[in-house]
């Protein structure tokens, strides 16, 4: 779609502003107003960006750490200075309530700061004596990490700034060129990062931000000059990418079916109030459009009857409405089709016998915060990632049954376990088939410096700045001979 109503936002090609021949409009999912018009790179411009990144890869890998760290520090500082402006942009293009959008900018500030810190200490190398065998006398091994090559970062719509930051910042920290493709629904936040990177002294060609349509992605994915792919999105698309390029290094951050387990020892009124409030908040934040949002509550029978009404009351207390209002907790989904899909899954579960305890109503792209009980195991809502403000509550008997219920899913991203027992906490860490176990809280907790990723069909590889840096690099050993050790 072409629009001439506003001047189009330029994209960033090899570190400089550029415009293409076509444009598309970005509209608010809340009220359909025009948020911005974005210029689309031509195929020749995409080729120019890839060629530039490929050409500069050795130079960028050799860039002094202080140069890369200074650039990352600069972006962090500038994000902080422009927090309110950028938060308003996120809220407008994404429909995210402004309080959550402000939090997202704060997280991106931290991601770039963490990356600057890691860049300064990265790749000091590890020395290893080899004279532990006679054949290694006088030999010393020095192991360092080097970039695998240019990164193709493919970001989703739900965290349009911070998940772009998680692609870009680790790549710059290790000296790997990156081509970022922001989500078509929410490209403006990624383009802001390009604006801030352009203020730095990074080598030309070391980064591009290209709002390329999804139907043109296969050619980029297949390009041999892009040996690393970092993708966040659906399991269907992620595994299709990996299957299409089996010899590339892929990091896939995919879907989840986040479970919050409430065990018998977490049983005081204060405990259950805390659990219910956290569950209600984080089943609905971002409109439920987070892969670690609470989708399933698995409650021990000893606390179920007291917990359930608390959850329902806390969910019903969530303030829905205009995302620009600071009082709003839950805004719209990314578009009306997404809300219709959620509606169809809830309706299917109710027809199959589930009890609707709260919500269950759609208004355009908005879906009311919803709670269901007794959802049949075969219902889509029980098996798939709903990616909406919907919560199911299930009663179980004992820790064995609770942990089995968590594991009864094709996904394994994170789980929350409400317990005060340290032995149970360590048992959860051993037995739950997930990438992260959060004790005393919901599965939705993520610190941007910790390793983040899943098991089973929730993906491969890890994000979290230092862990993504490892993922973007490989070990190379140097053996020195004739050394007096």
Short mmCIF file of C-alpha atoms in Angstrom, two decimals:
data_model
loop_
_atom_site.label_atom_id
_atom_site.label_comp_id
_atom_site.label_asym_id
_atom_site.label_seq_id
_atom_site.Cartn_x
_atom_site.Cartn_y
_atom_site.Cartn_z
CA UNK A 1 0.00 0.00 0.00
CA UNK A 2 1.33 3.43 -0.94
CA UNK A 3 0.52 6.55 1.06
CA UNK A 4 1.38 10.19 0.46
CA UNK A 5 -0.29 11.56 3.59
CA UNK A 6 2.93 11.97 5.56
CA UNK A 7 6.61 12.00 4.72
CA UNK A 8 7.83 8.40 4.92
CA UNK A 9 10.28 7.24 7.56
CA UNK A 10 13.62 6.40 5.98
CA UNK A 11 15.32 3.10 6.73
CA UNK A 12 19.00 2.61 7.51
CA UNK A 13 21.18 1.12 4.79
CA UNK A 14 24.79 0.38 5.77
CA UNK A 15 24.64 3.10 8.41
CA UNK A 16 23.01 5.85 6.36
CA UNK A 17 19.46 7.00 5.72
CA UNK A 18 17.82 5.75 2.55
CA UNK A 19 14.40 5.50 0.95
CA UNK A 20 13.00 3.05 -1.55
CA UNK A 21 10.31 3.17 -4.20
CA UNK A 22 7.37 1.84 -2.13
CA UNK A 23 5.92 2.62 1.29
CA UNK A 24 3.52 1.08 3.77
CA UNK A 25 1.43 2.57 6.56
CA UNK A 26 1.75 1.73 10.25
CA UNK A 27 -1.57 2.14 12.06
CA UNK A 28 -2.58 1.95 15.70
CA UNK A 29 -4.39 -1.25 16.68
CA UNK A 30 -6.36 0.80 19.20
CA UNK A 31 -8.04 3.34 16.92
CA UNK A 32 -6.64 2.66 13.43
CA UNK A 33 -5.05 6.10 13.26
CA UNK A 34 -2.00 6.51 11.07
CA UNK A 35 1.15 6.36 13.17
CA UNK A 36 3.66 6.61 10.35
CA UNK A 37 4.52 5.71 6.80
CA UNK A 38 7.64 3.65 6.19
CA UNK A 39 9.79 3.43 3.11
CA UNK A 40 10.50 -0.10 1.85
CA UNK A 41 13.98 -1.07 0.59
CA UNK A 42 14.23 -2.21 -3.00
CA UNK A 43 15.87 -5.54 -3.79
CA UNK A 44 18.95 -3.64 -4.99
CA UNK A 45 19.15 -1.76 -1.68
CA UNK A 46 18.88 -4.98 0.31
CA UNK A 47 21.69 -6.41 -1.80
CA UNK A 48 23.77 -3.30 -1.10
CA UNK A 49 23.26 -3.71 2.66
CA UNK A 50 24.21 -7.40 2.62
CA UNK A 51 27.25 -6.78 0.44
CA UNK A 52 28.40 -3.94 2.70
CA UNK A 53 28.03 -6.06 5.83
CA UNK A 54 29.92 -8.93 4.22
CA UNK A 55 32.71 -6.62 3.08
CA UNK A 56 33.20 -4.99 6.47
CA UNK A 57 33.10 -8.14 8.60
CA UNK A 58 36.86 -8.47 9.13
CA UNK A 59 37.31 -4.76 9.81
CA UNK A 60 34.43 -4.75 12.28
CA UNK A 61 35.69 -7.85 14.10
CA UNK A 62 39.02 -6.07 14.57
CA UNK A 63 37.44 -2.84 15.86
CA UNK A 64 38.87 -1.97 19.29
CA UNK A 65 36.62 -2.90 22.19
CA UNK A 66 36.47 0.69 23.40
CA UNK A 67 34.96 1.81 20.08
CA UNK A 68 32.21 -0.80 20.19
CA UNK A 69 31.58 -0.18 23.89
CA UNK A 70 31.39 3.59 23.37
CA UNK A 71 28.79 3.14 20.63
CA UNK A 72 26.70 0.88 22.85
CA UNK A 73 26.97 3.28 25.78
CA UNK A 74 25.86 6.10 23.49
CA UNK A 75 22.74 4.26 22.38
CA UNK A 76 21.91 3.40 26.00
CA UNK A 77 22.25 7.03 27.06
CA UNK A 78 20.23 8.37 24.15
CA UNK A 79 17.43 5.86 24.74
CA UNK A 80 17.23 7.04 28.34
CA UNK A 81 17.12 10.68 27.25
CA UNK A 82 14.29 10.00 24.80
CA UNK A 83 12.33 7.57 26.98
CA UNK A 84 8.96 9.30 26.87
CA UNK A 85 9.06 9.99 23.14
CA UNK A 86 10.00 6.40 22.32
CA UNK A 87 7.47 4.96 24.79
CA UNK A 88 4.72 6.97 23.10
CA UNK A 89 5.85 5.58 19.75
CA UNK A 90 5.83 1.98 21.01
CA UNK A 91 2.36 2.47 22.49
CA UNK A 92 1.05 3.99 19.27
CA UNK A 93 2.34 1.37 16.83
CA UNK A 94 1.94 -1.65 19.09
CA UNK A 95 -1.10 -0.81 21.24
CA UNK A 96 0.95 -1.50 24.37
CA UNK A 97 -0.23 0.44 27.45
CA UNK A 98 2.07 3.38 28.03
CA UNK A 99 3.24 2.16 31.44
CA UNK A 100 4.48 -1.08 29.87
CA UNK A 101 5.99 0.83 26.95
CA UNK A 102 8.01 2.97 29.36
CA UNK A 103 9.23 -0.19 31.02
CA UNK A 104 10.28 -1.59 27.67
CA UNK A 105 12.41 1.47 26.93
CA UNK A 106 14.04 1.09 30.34
CA UNK A 107 14.89 -2.51 29.56
CA UNK A 108 16.44 -1.54 26.21
CA UNK A 109 18.54 1.08 28.03
CA UNK A 110 19.88 -1.74 30.21
CA UNK A 111 20.47 -4.11 27.28
CA UNK A 112 22.78 -1.65 25.54
CA UNK A 113 24.51 -0.83 28.84
CA UNK A 114 25.05 -4.52 29.58
CA UNK A 115 26.41 -5.00 26.05
CA UNK A 116 28.86 -2.12 26.52
CA UNK A 117 30.10 -3.69 29.75
CA UNK A 118 30.44 -7.12 28.15
CA UNK A 119 32.22 -5.69 25.10
CA UNK A 120 34.95 -4.30 27.35
CA UNK A 121 35.68 -7.65 28.97
CA UNK A 122 34.83 -9.99 26.10
CA UNK A 123 37.44 -12.28 24.53
CA UNK A 124 40.26 -11.94 26.98
CA UNK A 125 40.96 -15.55 26.12
CA UNK A 126 41.63 -18.59 28.22
CA UNK A 127 45.13 -20.06 28.51
CA UNK A 128 45.55 -23.82 28.90
CA UNK A 129 48.75 -25.72 29.59
CA UNK A 130 49.17 -28.64 27.22
CA UNK A 131 52.16 -30.21 28.97
CA UNK A 132 49.82 -32.39 31.02
CA UNK A 133 50.90 -35.06 28.51
CA UNK A 134 54.50 -35.53 27.43
CA UNK A 135 53.60 -34.74 23.82
CA UNK A 136 52.50 -31.26 24.88
CA UNK A 137 55.74 -30.21 26.54
CA UNK A 138 56.45 -26.53 25.91
CA UNK A 139 53.01 -25.90 24.42
CA UNK A 140 50.32 -23.49 25.55
CA UNK A 141 46.81 -23.17 24.10
CA UNK A 142 45.06 -19.82 24.01
CA UNK A 143 41.33 -20.01 23.21
CA UNK A 144 39.44 -16.93 22.06
CA UNK A 145 36.06 -16.35 20.42
CA UNK A 146 35.54 -14.83 16.98
CA UNK A 147 32.36 -13.77 15.13
CA UNK A 148 30.69 -16.44 13.02
CA UNK A 149 29.87 -13.72 10.49
CA UNK A 150 27.06 -11.30 9.71
CA UNK A 151 23.89 -11.74 11.75
CA UNK A 152 20.41 -11.58 10.27
CA UNK A 153 18.20 -10.46 13.15
CA UNK A 154 14.45 -10.98 12.70
CA UNK A 155 12.41 -9.28 15.43
CA UNK A 156 8.75 -9.69 16.47
CA UNK A 157 6.03 -7.10 17.09
CA UNK A 158 5.37 -7.68 20.78
CA UNK A 159 8.51 -5.96 22.13
CA UNK A 160 9.34 -3.80 19.11
CA UNK A 161 12.24 -1.98 20.78
CA UNK A 162 13.72 -4.36 23.32
CA UNK A 163 13.79 -7.46 21.14
CA UNK A 164 15.47 -5.43 18.41
CA UNK A 165 17.97 -4.39 21.10
CA UNK A 166 18.58 -8.06 21.94
CA UNK A 167 19.57 -8.69 18.31
CA UNK A 168 21.67 -5.58 17.72
CA UNK A 169 23.52 -5.00 20.99
CA UNK A 170 25.24 -8.43 21.31
CA UNK A 171 26.26 -8.33 17.64
CA UNK A 172 27.95 -4.95 18.03
CA UNK A 173 29.55 -6.09 21.28
CA UNK A 174 31.37 -8.97 19.52
CA UNK A 175 32.07 -7.09 16.30
CA UNK A 176 29.60 -8.98 14.10
CA UNK A 177 27.81 -6.96 11.40
CA UNK A 178 24.04 -7.16 11.69
CA UNK A 179 21.09 -6.66 9.39
CA UNK A 180 17.95 -6.13 11.44
CA UNK A 181 14.48 -6.82 10.06
CA UNK A 182 11.86 -5.32 12.38
CA UNK A 183 8.31 -6.67 12.39
CA UNK A 184 6.10 -5.17 9.63
CA UNK A 185 3.42 -4.21 12.16
CA UNK A 186 5.86 -2.32 14.40
CA UNK A 187 8.92 -1.11 12.46
CA UNK A 188 9.19 2.40 13.88
CA UNK A 189 10.87 1.43 17.14
CA UNK A 190 13.60 -0.48 15.29
CA UNK A 191 14.14 2.50 13.01
CA UNK A 192 14.70 4.66 16.11
CA UNK A 193 17.61 2.38 17.03
CA UNK A 194 19.04 3.03 13.57
CA UNK A 195 18.79 6.75 14.21
CA UNK A 196 20.79 6.40 17.42
CA UNK A 197 23.38 4.06 15.91
CA UNK A 198 23.93 6.59 13.14
CA UNK A 199 25.19 9.00 15.80
CA UNK A 200 28.09 6.66 16.63
CA UNK A 201 31.43 5.98 14.93
CA UNK A 202 30.80 2.34 14.02
CA UNK A 203 32.16 1.33 10.60
CA UNK A 204 29.88 1.95 7.64
CA UNK A 205 28.21 -1.27 6.62
CA UNK A 206 28.38 -2.83 10.08
CA UNK A 207 24.64 -2.41 10.62
CA UNK A 208 21.43 -1.88 8.67
CA UNK A 209 17.77 -1.67 9.69
CA UNK A 210 15.62 -2.85 6.80
CA UNK A 211 11.79 -2.99 7.04
CA UNK A 212 11.54 -5.74 4.44
CA UNK A 213 8.14 -7.41 3.89
CA UNK A 214 7.83 -10.96 5.18
CA UNK A 215 7.37 -12.38 1.69
CA UNK A 216 10.87 -11.22 0.76
CA UNK A 217 12.53 -12.87 3.76
CA UNK A 218 13.30 -16.29 2.23
CA UNK A 219 15.94 -14.77 -0.04
CA UNK A 220 17.69 -13.13 2.92
CA UNK A 221 17.45 -16.30 4.98
CA UNK A 222 19.07 -18.28 2.15
CA UNK A 223 21.87 -15.77 1.50
CA UNK A 224 25.19 -17.47 2.29
CA UNK A 225 26.71 -14.15 3.34
CA UNK A 226 24.42 -14.20 6.40
CA UNK A 227 25.63 -17.29 8.29
CA UNK A 228 23.89 -16.46 11.59
CA UNK A 229 20.14 -16.07 12.00
CA UNK A 230 18.58 -14.81 15.23
CA UNK A 231 14.81 -15.15 15.05
CA UNK A 232 12.11 -14.40 17.61
CA UNK A 233 8.56 -15.38 16.70
CA UNK A 234 6.29 -18.36 16.16
CA UNK A 235 7.52 -21.94 16.28
CA UNK A 236 6.05 -22.60 12.82
CA UNK A 237 8.08 -19.84 11.17
CA UNK A 238 11.19 -20.40 13.27
CA UNK A 239 11.53 -24.08 12.50
CA UNK A 240 10.72 -23.47 8.84
CA UNK A 241 13.68 -21.09 8.76
CA UNK A 242 16.00 -23.57 10.46
CA UNK A 243 14.86 -26.45 8.24
CA UNK A 244 15.50 -24.36 5.14
CA UNK A 245 19.13 -23.55 6.11
CA UNK A 246 20.39 -26.58 8.08
CA UNK A 247 24.03 -25.53 7.77
CA UNK A 248 23.50 -22.07 9.25
CA UNK A 249 23.75 -21.20 12.90
CA UNK A 250 20.23 -20.37 14.11
CA UNK A 251 19.08 -18.98 17.42
CA UNK A 252 15.33 -19.40 17.73
CA UNK A 253 13.29 -17.80 20.51
CA UNK A 254 9.86 -19.28 19.91
CA UNK A 255 6.53 -19.84 21.61
CA UNK A 256 5.54 -20.84 25.10
CA UNK A 257 2.61 -22.06 27.14
CA UNK A 258 3.70 -20.55 30.42
CA UNK A 259 2.61 -22.33 33.58
CA UNK A 260 2.38 -20.93 37.09
CA UNK A 261 2.29 -23.66 39.75
CA UNK A 262 0.88 -22.89 43.20
CA UNK A 263 1.89 -25.56 45.73
CA UNK A 264 0.45 -26.46 49.17
CA UNK A 265 3.08 -24.62 51.22
CA UNK A 266 2.25 -21.31 49.50
CA UNK A 267 -1.03 -21.10 51.36
CA UNK A 268 -1.36 -18.07 53.61
CA UNK A 269 -3.80 -15.34 52.62
CA UNK A 270 -0.85 -13.07 51.92
CA UNK A 271 0.79 -15.75 49.76
CA UNK A 272 -2.36 -16.38 47.73
CA UNK A 273 -3.07 -12.68 47.30
CA UNK A 274 0.47 -12.22 45.94
CA UNK A 275 0.16 -15.21 43.61
CA UNK A 276 -3.26 -14.10 42.32
CA UNK A 277 -2.09 -10.53 41.69
CA UNK A 278 1.04 -11.62 39.86
CA UNK A 279 -0.87 -14.19 37.81
CA UNK A 280 -3.57 -11.68 36.83
CA UNK A 281 -1.04 -9.00 35.91
CA UNK A 282 1.20 -11.23 33.85
CA UNK A 283 -1.46 -13.17 32.04
CA UNK A 284 -2.66 -9.83 30.67
CA UNK A 285 0.34 -7.53 30.34
CA UNK A 286 1.12 -6.68 26.71
CA UNK A 287 -2.40 -7.99 26.03
CA UNK A 288 -1.05 -11.45 26.82
CA UNK A 289 1.24 -11.10 23.79
CA UNK A 290 4.38 -12.35 25.51
CA UNK A 291 5.75 -15.83 25.07
CA UNK A 292 6.29 -16.06 28.85
CA UNK A 293 2.90 -14.65 29.85
CA UNK A 294 0.93 -16.83 32.26
CA UNK A 295 -1.37 -19.04 30.22
CA UNK A 296 -1.83 -21.95 32.62
CA UNK A 297 -2.31 -21.94 36.39
CA UNK A 298 -1.76 -25.34 37.98
CA UNK A 299 -2.96 -25.17 41.57
CA UNK A 300 -2.78 -27.84 44.26
CA UNK A 301 -6.20 -29.00 45.45
CA UNK A 302 -5.40 -27.75 48.96
CA UNK A 303 -5.27 -24.11 47.78
CA UNK A 304 -7.39 -24.21 44.62
CA UNK A 305 -10.76 -23.19 46.11
CA UNK A 306 -9.24 -20.20 47.90
CA UNK A 307 -6.98 -19.16 45.03
CA UNK A 308 -9.45 -19.30 42.14
CA UNK A 309 -11.78 -16.48 43.30
CA UNK A 310 -8.76 -14.33 44.07
CA UNK A 311 -7.47 -14.83 40.52
CA UNK A 312 -10.87 -14.03 39.01
CA UNK A 313 -11.18 -10.86 41.10
CA UNK A 314 -7.65 -9.74 40.23
CA UNK A 315 -8.25 -10.35 36.51
CA UNK A 316 -11.54 -8.46 36.59
CA UNK A 317 -9.71 -5.55 38.26
CA UNK A 318 -7.39 -5.14 35.27
CA UNK A 319 -8.09 -1.79 33.64
CA UNK A 320 -8.69 -2.12 29.91
CA UNK A 321 -8.87 0.64 27.34
CA UNK A 322 -6.84 3.36 25.64
CA UNK A 323 -3.13 2.39 25.75
CA UNK A 324 -2.13 6.06 25.97
CA UNK A 325 -3.88 6.32 29.35
CA UNK A 326 -1.46 5.77 32.23
CA UNK A 327 -4.21 3.90 34.15
CA UNK A 328 -4.64 1.26 31.44
CA UNK A 329 -3.30 -2.22 32.21
CA UNK A 330 -4.52 -4.05 29.09
CA UNK A 331 -4.70 -2.59 25.60
CA UNK A 332 -5.63 -4.15 22.27
CA UNK A 333 -3.97 -7.04 20.51
CA UNK A 334 -1.77 -6.27 17.54
CA UNK A 335 -4.73 -6.40 15.14
CA UNK A 336 -8.33 -7.55 14.90
CA UNK A 337 -7.40 -10.87 13.30
CA UNK A 338 -5.34 -11.75 16.36
CA UNK A 339 -8.29 -10.95 18.63
CA UNK A 340 -10.64 -13.01 16.45
CA UNK A 341 -8.27 -15.99 16.71
CA UNK A 342 -8.23 -15.73 20.51
CA UNK A 343 -12.02 -15.44 20.52
CA UNK A 344 -12.36 -18.60 18.42
CA UNK A 345 -10.10 -20.59 20.73
CA UNK A 346 -12.02 -19.53 23.84
CA UNK A 347 -15.35 -20.27 22.18
CA UNK A 348 -14.08 -23.71 21.16
CA UNK A 349 -13.00 -24.48 24.73
CA UNK A 350 -16.37 -23.38 26.16
CA UNK A 351 -18.25 -25.52 23.63
CA UNK A 352 -16.09 -28.45 24.76
CA UNK A 353 -17.08 -27.97 28.39
CA UNK A 354 -14.74 -25.33 29.83
CA UNK A 355 -16.21 -22.93 32.40
CA UNK A 356 -15.88 -19.24 31.53
CA UNK A 357 -15.30 -17.39 34.81
CA UNK A 358 -14.34 -13.93 33.51
CA UNK A 359 -14.06 -12.10 30.21
CA UNK A 360 -14.67 -13.90 26.94
CA UNK A 361 -15.71 -10.83 24.97
CA UNK A 362 -14.09 -9.16 21.95
CA UNK A 363 -14.39 -5.55 20.79
CA UNK A 364 -12.48 -5.03 17.56
CA UNK A 365 -8.81 -5.74 18.26
CA UNK A 366 -9.41 -5.82 22.03
CA UNK A 367 -10.18 -8.97 23.96
CA UNK A 368 -11.33 -8.85 27.57
CA UNK A 369 -9.05 -10.43 30.21
CA UNK A 370 -10.37 -13.97 30.46
CA UNK A 371 -10.28 -16.84 32.96
CA UNK A 372 -11.44 -20.39 32.29
CA UNK A 373 -11.53 -23.55 34.37
CA UNK A 374 -11.97 -27.21 33.44
CA UNK A 375 -10.54 -26.74 29.96
CA UNK A 376 -10.42 -30.11 28.15
CA UNK A 377 -6.88 -31.31 27.48
CA UNK A 378 -7.54 -31.62 23.75
CA UNK A 379 -8.78 -28.02 23.37
CA UNK A 380 -6.55 -25.76 21.26
CA UNK A 381 -6.37 -23.38 24.21
CA UNK A 382 -4.76 -26.10 26.32
CA UNK A 383 -2.24 -27.19 23.71
CA UNK A 384 -1.13 -24.10 21.82
CA UNK A 385 0.21 -20.67 22.70
CA UNK A 386 -2.79 -18.36 22.93
CA UNK A 387 -0.77 -15.11 22.74
CA UNK A 388 -3.67 -13.19 24.20
CA UNK A 389 -5.15 -12.20 27.60
CA UNK A 390 -6.49 -15.65 28.44
CA UNK A 391 -5.79 -17.80 31.48
CA UNK A 392 -6.77 -21.39 32.32
CA UNK A 393 -6.84 -22.76 35.88
CA UNK A 394 -6.43 -26.47 36.66
CA UNK A 395 -6.64 -28.38 39.96
CA UNK A 396 -4.06 -31.11 40.72
CA UNK A 397 -3.15 -33.30 43.69
CA UNK A 398 0.43 -32.97 44.84
CA UNK A 399 3.78 -31.90 43.47
CA UNK A 400 4.17 -34.95 41.22
CA UNK A 401 0.93 -34.17 39.38
CA UNK A 402 1.72 -30.45 39.20
CA UNK A 403 5.13 -30.94 37.63
CA UNK A 404 3.75 -33.58 35.25
CA UNK A 405 1.13 -31.08 34.12
CA UNK A 406 3.78 -28.44 33.44
CA UNK A 407 5.73 -30.90 31.31
CA UNK A 408 2.63 -32.04 29.44
CA UNK A 409 3.22 -29.49 26.70
CA UNK A 410 5.17 -29.34 23.48
CA UNK A 411 6.57 -26.03 24.72
CA UNK A 412 9.17 -25.45 27.40
CA UNK A 413 10.12 -21.80 27.77
CA UNK A 414 9.76 -20.82 31.44
CA UNK A 415 7.70 -21.91 34.44
CA UNK A 416 6.85 -20.19 37.71
CA UNK A 417 6.59 -22.18 40.93
CA UNK A 418 5.02 -20.60 44.01
CA UNK A 419 6.72 -22.44 46.87
CA UNK A 420 8.83 -21.57 49.90
CA UNK A 421 10.49 -24.97 50.13
CA UNK A 422 14.08 -24.97 48.89
CA UNK A 423 14.06 -28.71 48.20
CA UNK A 424 10.98 -28.30 46.01
CA UNK A 425 12.66 -25.39 44.25
CA UNK A 426 15.68 -27.51 43.35
CA UNK A 427 13.40 -30.38 42.35
CA UNK A 428 11.58 -28.00 39.98
CA UNK A 429 14.93 -27.00 38.52
CA UNK A 430 15.79 -30.67 37.93
CA UNK A 431 12.46 -31.91 36.62
CA UNK A 432 10.70 -29.14 34.72
CA UNK A 433 11.46 -29.30 31.00
CA UNK A 434 11.87 -25.57 30.48
CA UNK A 435 14.62 -23.04 29.88
CA UNK A 436 13.96 -21.14 33.10
CA UNK A 437 12.30 -21.81 36.46
CA UNK A 438 11.15 -18.82 38.51
CA UNK A 439 10.56 -19.58 42.20
CA UNK A 440 8.01 -17.56 44.13
CA UNK A 441 6.77 -15.75 41.05
CA UNK A 442 5.24 -16.14 37.59
CA UNK A 443 7.10 -17.49 34.52
CA UNK A 444 6.96 -13.99 33.03
CA UNK A 445 9.99 -12.72 34.94
CA UNK A 446 12.95 -11.99 32.69
CA UNK A 447 16.11 -10.11 33.51
CA UNK A 448 17.82 -9.06 30.29
CA UNK A 449 21.27 -10.16 31.44
CA UNK A 450 20.25 -13.73 32.31
CA UNK A 451 20.18 -16.62 29.82
CA UNK A 452 16.79 -16.76 28.17
CA UNK A 453 15.49 -19.45 25.88
CA UNK A 454 13.56 -22.67 25.82
CA UNK A 455 13.48 -26.42 25.55
CA UNK A 456 11.38 -28.67 23.31
CA UNK A 457 9.52 -26.58 20.69
CA UNK A 458 10.27 -23.28 22.41
CA UNK A 459 13.48 -22.90 20.44
CA UNK A 460 17.24 -23.36 20.42
CA UNK A 461 20.03 -21.16 21.71
CA UNK A 462 19.93 -18.42 24.31
CA UNK A 463 19.47 -14.69 24.46
CA UNK A 464 20.61 -12.51 27.34
CA UNK A 465 23.49 -10.27 26.32
CA UNK A 466 26.52 -12.38 27.28
CA UNK A 467 24.84 -15.61 26.13
CA UNK A 468 23.87 -14.16 22.76
CA UNK A 469 27.45 -12.98 22.35
CA UNK A 470 28.58 -16.58 22.79
CA UNK A 471 25.93 -17.66 20.29
CA UNK A 472 27.18 -15.18 17.68
CA UNK A 473 30.78 -16.38 18.02
CA UNK A 474 32.81 -19.59 17.96
CA UNK A 475 35.95 -20.79 19.73
CA UNK A 476 39.26 -20.67 17.93
CA UNK A 477 42.37 -22.09 19.58
CA UNK A 478 45.95 -20.82 19.18
CA UNK A 479 48.73 -23.23 20.15
CA UNK A 480 52.10 -21.72 21.04
CA UNK A 481 55.09 -24.01 20.76
CA UNK A 482 58.46 -23.89 22.52
CA UNK A 483 57.16 -22.00 25.55
CA UNK A 484 58.93 -22.36 28.89
CA UNK A 485 55.97 -22.91 31.21
#
